[in-house]
CSV table of C-alpha atoms in Angstrom, one decimal:
chain,number,residue,atom,x,y,z
R,152,VAL,CA,-4.1,12.7,83.3
R,153,ILE,CA,-0.6,13.2,82.2
R,154,TRP,CA,0.5,11.8,78.8
R,155,HIS,CA,4.1,11.1,78.1
R,156,GLY,CA,5.4,10.3,74.6
R,157,TYR,CA,7.9,11.1,71.8
R,158,ILE,CA,7.5,12.8,68.5
R,159,THR,CA,9.8,11.5,65.7
R,160,ASP,CA,10.2,13.1,62.4
R,161,ILE,CA,9.6,10.4,59.8
R,162,THR,CA,9.3,12.8,56.9
R,163,GLU,CA,12.5,11.4,55.2
R,164,SER,CA,11.3,7.8,55.6
R,165,LYS,CA,8.0,8.6,54.2
R,166,ILE,CA,9.5,10.5,51.3
R,167,SER,CA,11.7,7.5,50.7
R,168,GLN,CA,8.7,5.1,50.7
R,169,LEU,CA,6.8,7.3,48.4
R,170,GLU,CA,9.7,7.6,46.1
R,171,THR,CA,10.1,3.9,46.1
R,172,LEU,CA,6.5,3.5,45.2
R,173,ARG,CA,6.7,6.1,42.5
R,174,VAL,CA,9.7,4.6,40.9
R,175,LYS,CA,8.2,1.1,41.1
R,176,GLU,CA,5.0,2.4,39.4
R,177,GLN,CA,7.1,4.2,36.8
R,178,LEU,CA,9.0,1.0,36.1
R,179,GLU,CA,5.8,-1.0,35.8
R,180,LEU,CA,4.4,1.5,33.3
R,181,THR,CA,7.6,1.6,31.4
R,182,VAL,CA,7.8,-2.2,30.9
R,183,ILE,CA,4.1,-3.0,30.3
R,184,GLY,CA,4.4,-1.9,26.7
R,185,SER,CA,7.7,-3.8,26.2
R,186,ASN,CA,6.4,-7.1,27.7
R,187,ASN,CA,9.3,-7.2,30.1
R,188,GLY,CA,9.3,-8.2,33.8
R,189,ILE,CA,10.6,-5.9,36.5
R,190,TRP,CA,12.3,-6.4,39.8
R,191,ASP,CA,13.1,-4.1,42.7
R,192,TRP,CA,15.6,-5.1,45.3
R,193,ASN,CA,16.0,-3.3,48.7
R,194,ILE,CA,19.6,-4.2,49.4
R,195,ILE,CA,19.4,-3.0,53.0
R,196,THR,CA,16.5,-5.2,54.0
R,197,ASP,CA,17.0,-7.9,51.2
R,198,GLU,CA,13.4,-7.4,50.2
R,199,LEU,CA,12.8,-8.2,46.6
R,200,TYR,CA,9.8,-7.3,44.4
R,201,LEU,CA,9.1,-9.4,41.3
R,202,SER,CA,6.4,-8.2,39.0
R,203,PRO,CA,3.6,-10.6,37.8
R,204,ARG,CA,5.1,-10.4,34.2
R,205,TRP,CA,8.5,-11.4,35.6
R,206,LYS,CA,6.9,-14.6,36.9
R,207,THR,CA,4.7,-15.4,33.9
R,208,MET,CA,7.8,-15.1,31.7
R,209,LEU,CA,8.9,-18.3,33.4
R,210,GLY,CA,5.5,-20.0,33.4
R,211,TYR,CA,4.4,-19.1,37.0
R,212,GLN,CA,1.3,-17.3,38.3
R,213,ASP,CA,2.0,-14.3,40.7
R,214,HIS,CA,1.0,-16.3,43.8
R,215,GLU,CA,3.2,-19.3,42.9
R,216,LEU,CA,6.5,-17.5,43.6
R,217,LYS,CA,7.6,-15.7,46.7
R,218,ASN,CA,9.2,-12.2,46.3
R,219,GLU,CA,12.6,-13.1,47.7
R,220,LEU,CA,16.2,-13.5,46.5
R,221,ASP,CA,16.0,-17.3,46.9
R,222,THR,CA,13.3,-17.3,44.2
R,223,PHE,CA,15.6,-15.4,41.8
R,224,PHE,CA,18.8,-17.5,42.4
R,225,GLY,CA,16.8,-20.7,42.6
R,226,LEU,CA,15.5,-20.3,39.1
R,227,ILE,CA,18.9,-19.5,37.5
R,228,HIS,CA,20.4,-22.4,35.5
R,229,GLN,CA,22.8,-24.1,37.8
R,230,ASP,CA,25.7,-23.6,35.4
R,231,ASP,CA,25.1,-19.9,35.3
R,232,ARG,CA,24.6,-19.2,39.0
R,233,PRO,CA,28.3,-18.6,39.9
R,234,HIS,CA,28.8,-16.2,37.0
R,235,VAL,CA,25.6,-14.2,37.7
R,236,ASN,CA,26.4,-13.9,41.4
R,237,ASN,CA,30.0,-12.7,40.7
R,238,TYR,CA,28.6,-10.2,38.1
R,239,ILE,CA,26.2,-8.8,40.6
R,240,GLN,CA,28.8,-8.4,43.3
R,241,GLN,CA,31.3,-6.7,40.9
R,242,TYR,CA,28.6,-4.3,39.9
R,243,LEU,CA,27.6,-3.5,43.5
R,244,ARG,CA,31.3,-2.9,44.3
R,245,GLY,CA,31.5,-0.4,41.5
R,246,GLU,CA,33.8,-2.4,39.3
R,247,LEU,CA,31.3,-2.4,36.4
R,248,ASP,CA,29.8,0.7,34.9
R,249,GLU,CA,26.5,-0.9,33.9
R,250,TYR,CA,24.4,-3.9,34.9
R,251,SER,CA,23.5,-5.8,31.7
R,252,LEU,CA,23.8,-9.6,31.7
R,253,GLU,CA,22.6,-12.5,29.7
R,254,PHE,CA,22.0,-15.9,31.5
R,255,ARG,CA,19.7,-18.9,31.5
R,256,MET,CA,16.7,-19.4,33.8
R,257,MET,CA,14.5,-22.5,34.2
R,258,HIS,CA,10.9,-22.4,33.0
R,259,LYS,CA,8.1,-24.1,35.0
R,260,ASN,CA,7.8,-26.7,32.2
R,261,GLY,CA,11.4,-27.7,32.5
R,262,SER,CA,12.6,-25.8,29.4
R,263,VAL,CA,15.4,-23.2,29.5
R,264,ARG,CA,14.8,-19.5,28.8
R,265,TRP,CA,17.5,-17.0,28.0
R,266,ILE,CA,17.1,-13.7,29.9
R,267,LEU,CA,18.6,-10.3,29.4
R,268,ALA,CA,18.8,-8.6,32.8
R,269,LYS,CA,19.3,-4.8,32.9
R,270,GLY,CA,19.3,-2.6,36.0
R,271,GLU,CA,20.8,0.2,38.0
R,272,ALA,CA,21.7,0.7,41.6
R,273,LEU,CA,20.9,3.7,43.8
R,274,ARG,CA,23.9,4.7,45.9
R,275,ASP,CA,24.3,6.9,49.0
R,276,SER,CA,26.8,9.8,49.3
R,277,GLN,CA,29.5,7.3,50.0
R,278,GLY,CA,28.7,5.3,46.9
R,279,LYS,CA,27.3,2.4,48.8
R,280,PRO,CA,24.3,0.8,47.0
R,281,TYR,CA,21.1,0.7,49.0
R,282,ARG,CA,18.6,-0.2,46.3
R,283,MET,CA,18.6,-1.7,42.8
R,284,ALA,CA,15.9,-2.1,40.2
R,285,GLY,CA,15.7,-3.3,36.7
R,286,SER,CA,14.0,-5.5,34.1
R,287,HIS,CA,14.1,-9.0,32.6
R,288,SER,CA,13.6,-9.6,28.9
R,289,ASP,CA,13.0,-13.1,27.3
R,290,ILE,CA,15.6,-13.3,24.5
R,291,SER,CA,15.3,-17.1,23.9
R,292,ARG,CA,14.3,-16.6,20.3
R,293,ARG,CA,17.2,-14.4,19.6
R,294,LYS,CA,19.6,-16.8,21.3
R,295,GLN,CA,18.1,-19.7,19.3
R,296,ALA,CA,18.6,-17.7,16.1
R,297,GLU,CA,22.2,-16.9,17.0
R,298,GLN,CA,22.9,-20.6,17.8
R,299,GLU,CA,21.3,-21.7,14.5
R,300,LEU,CA,23.4,-19.1,12.7
R,301,LEU,CA,26.5,-20.2,14.5
R,302,GLU,CA,25.8,-23.8,13.6
R,303,SER,CA,25.1,-22.9,10.1
R,304,LYS,CA,28.4,-21.0,9.9
R,305,GLU,CA,30.2,-24.0,11.4
R,306,ARG,CA,28.6,-26.4,9.0
R,307,PHE,CA,29.5,-24.1,6.1
R,308,GLN,CA,33.1,-23.8,7.4
R,309,ALA,CA,33.4,-27.5,7.8
R,310,LEU,CA,32.1,-28.1,4.2
R,311,HIS,CA,34.2,-25.2,3.1
R,312,ASN,CA,37.4,-26.7,4.4
R,313,ALA,CA,36.4,-30.3,3.6
R,314,SER,CA,36.0,-29.5,-0.1
R,315,PHE,CA,38.4,-31.3,-2.4
R,316,GLY,CA,39.0,-28.0,-4.2
R,317,GLY,CA,39.9,-24.5,-3.2
R,318,ILE,CA,37.0,-22.1,-2.5
R,319,THR,CA,37.3,-18.4,-2.6
R,320,ILE,CA,34.9,-15.4,-2.4
R,321,HIS,CA,36.2,-12.4,-4.3
R,322,ASP,CA,35.0,-8.9,-5.2
R,323,GLN,CA,36.3,-7.9,-8.6
R,324,GLY,CA,39.2,-10.3,-8.2
R,325,ILE,CA,40.1,-9.3,-4.6
R,326,ILE,CA,39.9,-12.3,-2.3
R,327,LEU,CA,37.6,-11.7,0.6
R,328,GLU,CA,37.5,-15.2,2.0
R,329,CYS,CA,39.0,-18.6,1.1
R,330,ASN,CA,39.3,-22.1,2.6
R,331,GLN,CA,42.3,-24.2,3.5
R,332,GLY,CA,41.9,-26.1,0.3
R,333,LEU,CA,42.9,-23.1,-1.8
R,334,ALA,CA,45.9,-22.6,0.4
R,335,ASN,CA,46.9,-26.2,-0.1
R,336,ILE,CA,46.5,-26.0,-3.9
R,337,SER,CA,48.2,-22.6,-4.4
R,338,GLY,CA,51.0,-22.9,-1.8
R,339,TYR,CA,50.0,-19.7,-0.1
R,340,THR,CA,48.7,-19.4,3.5
R,341,VAL,CA,45.1,-18.4,4.0
R,342,GLU,CA,46.4,-15.1,5.6
R,343,GLU,CA,48.5,-14.4,2.5
R,344,LEU,CA,45.5,-15.1,0.2
R,345,ILE,CA,43.0,-12.8,2.0
R,346,GLY,CA,43.2,-9.4,0.2
R,347,MET,CA,45.3,-10.8,-2.7
R,348,ASP,CA,44.3,-10.2,-6.3
R,349,GLY,CA,42.9,-13.6,-7.3
R,350,LEU,CA,44.3,-13.2,-10.9
R,351,LEU,CA,47.7,-13.7,-9.4
R,352,LEU,CA,46.7,-17.4,-8.9
R,353,ILE,CA,46.1,-17.6,-12.7
R,354,ALA,CA,48.9,-18.2,-15.1
R,355,PRO,CA,49.6,-15.2,-17.4
R,356,GLU,CA,48.4,-17.0,-20.5
R,357,SER,CA,44.9,-17.6,-18.9
R,358,ARG,CA,44.4,-14.3,-17.2
R,359,GLU,CA,42.5,-12.6,-20.0
R,360,LEU,CA,40.2,-15.6,-20.3
R,361,VAL,CA,39.4,-15.5,-16.6
R,362,ARG,CA,39.1,-11.7,-16.5
R,363,ASN,CA,36.5,-11.8,-19.3
R,364,ASN,CA,34.6,-14.6,-17.6
R,365,ILE,CA,34.5,-12.5,-14.4
R,366,ARG,CA,33.2,-9.5,-16.3
R,367,SER,CA,30.5,-11.6,-18.1
R,368,GLY,CA,29.4,-13.3,-14.9
R,369,MET,CA,30.0,-16.8,-16.5
R,370,GLU,CA,28.7,-19.6,-14.3
R,371,THR,CA,29.6,-22.7,-16.3
R,372,PRO,CA,32.7,-24.7,-15.5
R,373,TYR,CA,35.8,-24.1,-17.6
R,374,GLU,CA,39.5,-25.0,-17.6
R,375,ALA,CA,42.5,-22.7,-17.4
R,376,MET,CA,46.1,-22.7,-16.2
R,377,GLY,CA,46.9,-21.7,-12.6
R,378,ILE,CA,50.2,-20.7,-11.1
R,379,LYS,CA,51.4,-21.7,-7.6
R,380,HIS,CA,53.4,-19.7,-5.1
R,381,ASP,CA,56.6,-21.4,-6.3
R,382,GLY,CA,55.9,-20.5,-9.9
R,383,THR,CA,54.6,-24.0,-10.9
R,384,VAL,CA,52.0,-23.7,-13.7
R,385,TYR,CA,49.3,-26.4,-13.5
R,386,PRO,CA,45.9,-27.0,-15.1
R,387,ILE,CA,42.8,-26.0,-13.1
R,388,ARG,CA,39.0,-26.2,-13.4
R,389,LEU,CA,37.1,-23.1,-12.4
R,390,GLU,CA,33.4,-22.8,-11.6
R,391,ALA,CA,31.8,-19.6,-10.2
R,392,ARG,CA,28.5,-18.3,-8.9
R,393,GLN,CA,27.3,-14.8,-8.2
R,394,ILE,CA,26.1,-14.5,-4.5
R,395,PRO,CA,25.1,-11.7,-2.1
R,396,TYR,CA,27.7,-11.1,0.5
R,397,LYS,CA,27.6,-8.3,3.2
R,398,GLY,CA,25.3,-6.1,1.1
R,399,LYS,CA,27.0,-6.5,-2.3
R,400,ASP,CA,27.1,-9.0,-5.2
R,401,VAL,CA,30.4,-11.0,-5.2
R,402,ARG,CA,31.6,-14.3,-6.8
R,403,VAL,CA,32.3,-17.6,-5.1
R,404,VAL,CA,34.7,-19.7,-7.1
R,405,GLU,CA,35.8,-23.3,-6.8
R,406,PHE,CA,39.4,-24.0,-7.9
R,407,ARG,CA,40.1,-27.7,-8.7
R,408,ASP,CA,43.6,-28.9,-9.4
R,409,MET,CA,43.3,-30.9,-12.7
R,410,SER,CA,46.9,-32.2,-12.8
R,411,GLU,CA,46.0,-35.8,-12.1
R,412,ILE,CA,43.0,-35.7,-14.4
R,413,VAL,CA,45.0,-34.2,-17.2
R,414,GLN,CA,47.8,-36.7,-16.7
R,415,ALA,CA,45.2,-39.5,-16.8
R,416,ARG,CA,43.7,-38.0,-20.0
R,417,GLU,CA,47.2,-38.0,-21.6
R,418,GLU,CA,47.8,-41.6,-20.5
R,419,ILE,CA,44.5,-42.7,-21.9
R,420,THR,CA,45.2,-40.8,-25.1
R,421,ALA,CA,48.6,-42.4,-25.4
R,422,LYS,CA,47.0,-45.9,-24.8
R,423,ASN,CA,44.4,-45.2,-27.4
R,424,ARG,CA,47.0,-44.2,-29.9
R,425,LEU,CA,48.9,-47.4,-29.1
R,426,LEU,CA,45.7,-49.4,-29.6
R,427,GLU,CA,45.1,-47.7,-32.8
R,428,LYS,CA,48.5,-48.6,-34.0
R,429,ILE,CA,48.0,-52.2,-33.0
R,430,PHE,CA,44.6,-52.2,-34.7
R,431,ASP,CA,46.0,-50.6,-37.9
R,432,ASN,CA,49.1,-52.8,-38.1
R,433,SER,CA,47.3,-56.1,-37.4
R,434,MET,CA,46.9,-58.4,-40.4
R,435,ASP,CA,43.6,-59.6,-38.8
R,436,LEU,CA,40.4,-57.6,-38.9
R,437,VAL,CA,40.0,-56.1,-35.4
R,438,ALA,CA,36.9,-54.2,-34.3
R,439,LEU,CA,34.9,-53.1,-31.3
R,440,THR,CA,31.1,-53.5,-31.3
R,441,THR,CA,28.2,-52.8,-29.0
R,442,LEU,CA,26.5,-55.8,-27.4
R,443,ASP,CA,24.2,-56.1,-30.4
R,444,GLY,CA,27.0,-56.2,-32.8
R,445,THR,CA,27.1,-52.6,-34.1
R,446,PHE,CA,30.6,-51.4,-35.1
R,447,THR,CA,32.1,-48.6,-33.0
R,448,VAL,CA,35.8,-49.0,-33.9
R,449,VAL,CA,37.1,-50.6,-37.1
R,450,SER,CA,40.8,-51.4,-37.9
R,451,GLN,CA,42.5,-50.4,-41.2
R,452,ALA,CA,42.8,-54.1,-42.1
R,453,HIS,CA,39.1,-54.0,-43.2
R,454,GLU,CA,40.4,-52.3,-46.4
R,455,MET,CA,41.3,-55.7,-47.6
R,456,LEU,CA,37.6,-56.3,-48.0
R,457,GLY,CA,37.2,-53.1,-50.0
R,458,TYR,CA,35.7,-51.1,-47.2
R,459,GLU,CA,36.8,-47.8,-45.8
R,460,PRO,CA,36.9,-48.4,-42.1
R,461,ASP,CA,34.8,-45.4,-41.2
R,462,SER,CA,32.1,-46.5,-43.6
R,463,LEU,CA,31.4,-49.5,-41.4
R,464,LEU,CA,30.9,-47.5,-38.2
R,465,GLY,CA,27.2,-47.7,-37.1
R,466,ASN,CA,26.6,-50.8,-39.2
R,467,ASN,CA,26.0,-54.3,-37.7
R,468,VAL,CA,28.4,-57.1,-38.2
R,469,LEU,CA,25.6,-59.5,-38.8
R,470,ASP,CA,24.5,-57.6,-41.9
R,471,LEU,CA,27.7,-58.8,-43.7
R,472,VAL,CA,27.3,-62.5,-42.9
R,473,HIS,CA,26.3,-64.9,-45.7
R,474,PRO,CA,22.6,-65.7,-45.5
R,475,GLU,CA,23.3,-69.4,-45.3
R,476,ASP,CA,25.6,-68.9,-42.2
R,477,LEU,CA,23.5,-66.2,-40.5
R,478,ALA,CA,21.3,-68.5,-38.3
R,479,SER,CA,24.3,-70.4,-36.8
R,480,VAL,CA,26.2,-67.1,-36.3
R,481,ILE,CA,23.3,-65.5,-34.5
R,482,GLU,CA,22.9,-68.6,-32.3
R,483,GLU,CA,26.6,-68.5,-31.4
R,484,PHE,CA,26.5,-64.8,-30.8
R,485,HIS,CA,23.6,-65.1,-28.3
R,486,HIS,CA,25.4,-68.0,-26.6
R,487,PHE,CA,28.6,-65.9,-26.3
R,488,ILE,CA,26.7,-62.8,-24.8
R,489,SER,CA,24.8,-64.9,-22.3
R,490,THR,CA,27.7,-67.1,-21.1
R,491,GLY,CA,30.8,-65.2,-22.0
R,492,ASN,CA,32.4,-68.4,-23.3
R,493,ILE,CA,34.9,-67.8,-26.1
R,494,ARG,CA,34.5,-70.0,-29.1
R,495,LYS,CA,35.8,-69.7,-32.6
R,496,VAL,CA,33.1,-69.2,-35.3
R,497,GLU,CA,33.6,-69.8,-39.0
R,498,TYR,CA,31.4,-68.1,-41.6
R,499,ARG,CA,31.4,-66.3,-44.9
R,500,TYR,CA,31.7,-62.6,-44.9
R,501,ARG,CA,30.6,-60.2,-47.7
R,502,CYS,CA,33.2,-58.0,-49.3
R,503,ALA,CA,32.5,-54.5,-50.7
R,504,ASN,CA,32.3,-56.0,-54.3
R,505,GLY,CA,29.7,-58.6,-53.2
R,506,GLU,CA,32.1,-61.5,-53.1
R,507,TYR,CA,32.1,-63.7,-49.9
R,508,LEU,CA,35.3,-64.8,-48.2
R,509,TRP,CA,35.6,-67.3,-45.3
R,510,PHE,CA,36.6,-65.9,-41.9
R,511,GLU,CA,37.2,-67.2,-38.4
R,512,THR,CA,36.2,-64.9,-35.5
R,513,ILE,CA,36.9,-65.0,-31.8
R,514,GLY,CA,35.3,-62.5,-29.4
R,515,THR,CA,36.0,-61.1,-25.9
R,516,ILE,CA,33.5,-59.2,-23.8
R,517,LEU,CA,34.8,-56.0,-22.3
R,518,ARG,CA,33.2,-55.0,-19.0
R,519,ASP,CA,32.8,-51.7,-17.1
R,520,ALA,CA,34.1,-50.9,-13.6
R,521,GLN,CA,31.1,-52.7,-12.1
R,522,GLY,CA,31.7,-55.8,-14.1
R,523,HIS,CA,28.7,-55.3,-16.5
R,524,PRO,CA,29.2,-56.2,-20.2
R,525,GLU,CA,29.9,-53.1,-22.2
R,526,GLN,CA,31.5,-53.9,-25.5
R,527,ILE,CA,32.7,-56.8,-27.6
R,528,LEU,CA,36.3,-57.0,-29.0
R,529,ILE,CA,36.3,-59.2,-32.1
R,530,ASN,CA,39.3,-60.5,-33.9
R,531,THR,CA,38.6,-61.9,-37.4
R,532,ARG,CA,41.1,-63.8,-39.6
R,533,ASP,CA,40.7,-64.6,-43.3
R,534,ILE,CA,40.7,-68.4,-43.7
R,535,THR,CA,39.6,-68.5,-47.4
R,536,SER,CA,42.8,-70.1,-48.5
R,537,ARG,CA,42.6,-72.7,-45.8
R,538,LYS,CA,39.0,-73.4,-46.7
R,539,LYS,CA,40.0,-73.9,-50.4
R,540,ILE,CA,42.8,-76.3,-49.4
R,541,GLU,CA,40.4,-78.2,-47.1
R,542,ALA,CA,37.9,-78.3,-50.0
R,543,SER,CA,40.6,-79.6,-52.4
R,544,LEU,CA,41.7,-82.2,-49.8
R,545,ASN,CA,38.1,-83.3,-49.3
R,546,GLU,CA,37.7,-83.5,-53.1
R,547,ALA,CA,40.8,-85.6,-53.4
R,548,ILE,CA,39.7,-87.9,-50.6
R,549,THR,CA,36.3,-88.3,-52.3
R,550,LEU,CA,38.0,-89.1,-55.6
R,551,ALA,CA,40.3,-91.6,-54.0
R,552,GLU,CA,37.4,-93.3,-52.2
R,553,GLN,CA,35.5,-93.5,-55.5
R,554,ALA,CA,38.6,-94.9,-57.3
R,555,SER,CA,39.0,-97.5,-54.5
R,556,GLN,CA,35.4,-98.5,-54.7
R,557,ALA,CA,35.7,-98.8,-58.5
R,558,LYS,CA,38.8,-101.0,-58.2
R,559,SER,CA,37.1,-103.2,-55.7
R,560,ARG,CA,34.1,-103.7,-58.0
R,561,PHE,CA,36.5,-104.5,-61.0
R,562,LEU,CA,38.4,-107.1,-59.0
R,563,ALA,CA,35.2,-108.6,-57.8
């Protein structure tokens, strides 16, 4: 019997297989403790090994997914596939120094998982890759936290810039951050403001006040004078808080331009002064009362009754009405409050010396911005002389009627 055959040295192939097995086992041992999944791709044969953990990371049992490239690419989120494929090709061509990529993959339950893929290729003497292996890490929680942080920053920035005032974060006066509102108020750009000494936004006459409040950590609102880029001095309201920022305690401050409010205050003050002059120069008794009749403002004309105007504040107008007229005045008062109808009321009013004089009063209800009754404006005029003339006329008429009746009886 003659045997014919060939003997082939497969030592190198066996070594390669054993090396592959050794590396695979080493990878598995390495990633078991880190809860990562591993993959091993034979680029020459296109064989792909996917570890059981690689599959359970996406909700699959080991037997549910085939170990092939179509499995990997088929589970990548469709919007990320082109980028992942391009990245892999760039790495294999040697255009990238490392393989580290974040992308989305689809979980068995339909949810999305963020994956961090890391790996390294083995190359021959010509630099051509023949094998590549690496790991997958589930970084979904980290990506969610990053997204929430981004959204939080975006919300803060939106509120930051939507604020009606200027907002700045400063460290010992040096501006670290600010919003567009501060730029709009001050006349500087945001870029000019960053790094600036914030005290330069304060008028010289207010700098010591602001400096002391920074030192003391004051957190209650206060007013000062600001200065704009063009040198305009204007009133501002400042409110600050101590906050942690990048590992240190700093202050966040809101600047609010008070120019319109101060102007409104001045206009109100001027109107009040005008009203006071009208009150004090009126011959009539003018007063403001609450809805129950308590004096809140009293004109100087009340001096004609012997009262110091301030002495009447807090007293009730009804307390000065003659007892015989009180019931009718209260009835008229309640009718006025409930209906708002303006009617003149005549009654006797007590002077400081106890004497009663006749007065005629007309009232107007003052309402707030919502139309609710708030105060009563009353205008009262002394009609004592008129009442005396009326009494004299009534007496004369009575005497004339009596004389006429007497004459008629005499002639009869």
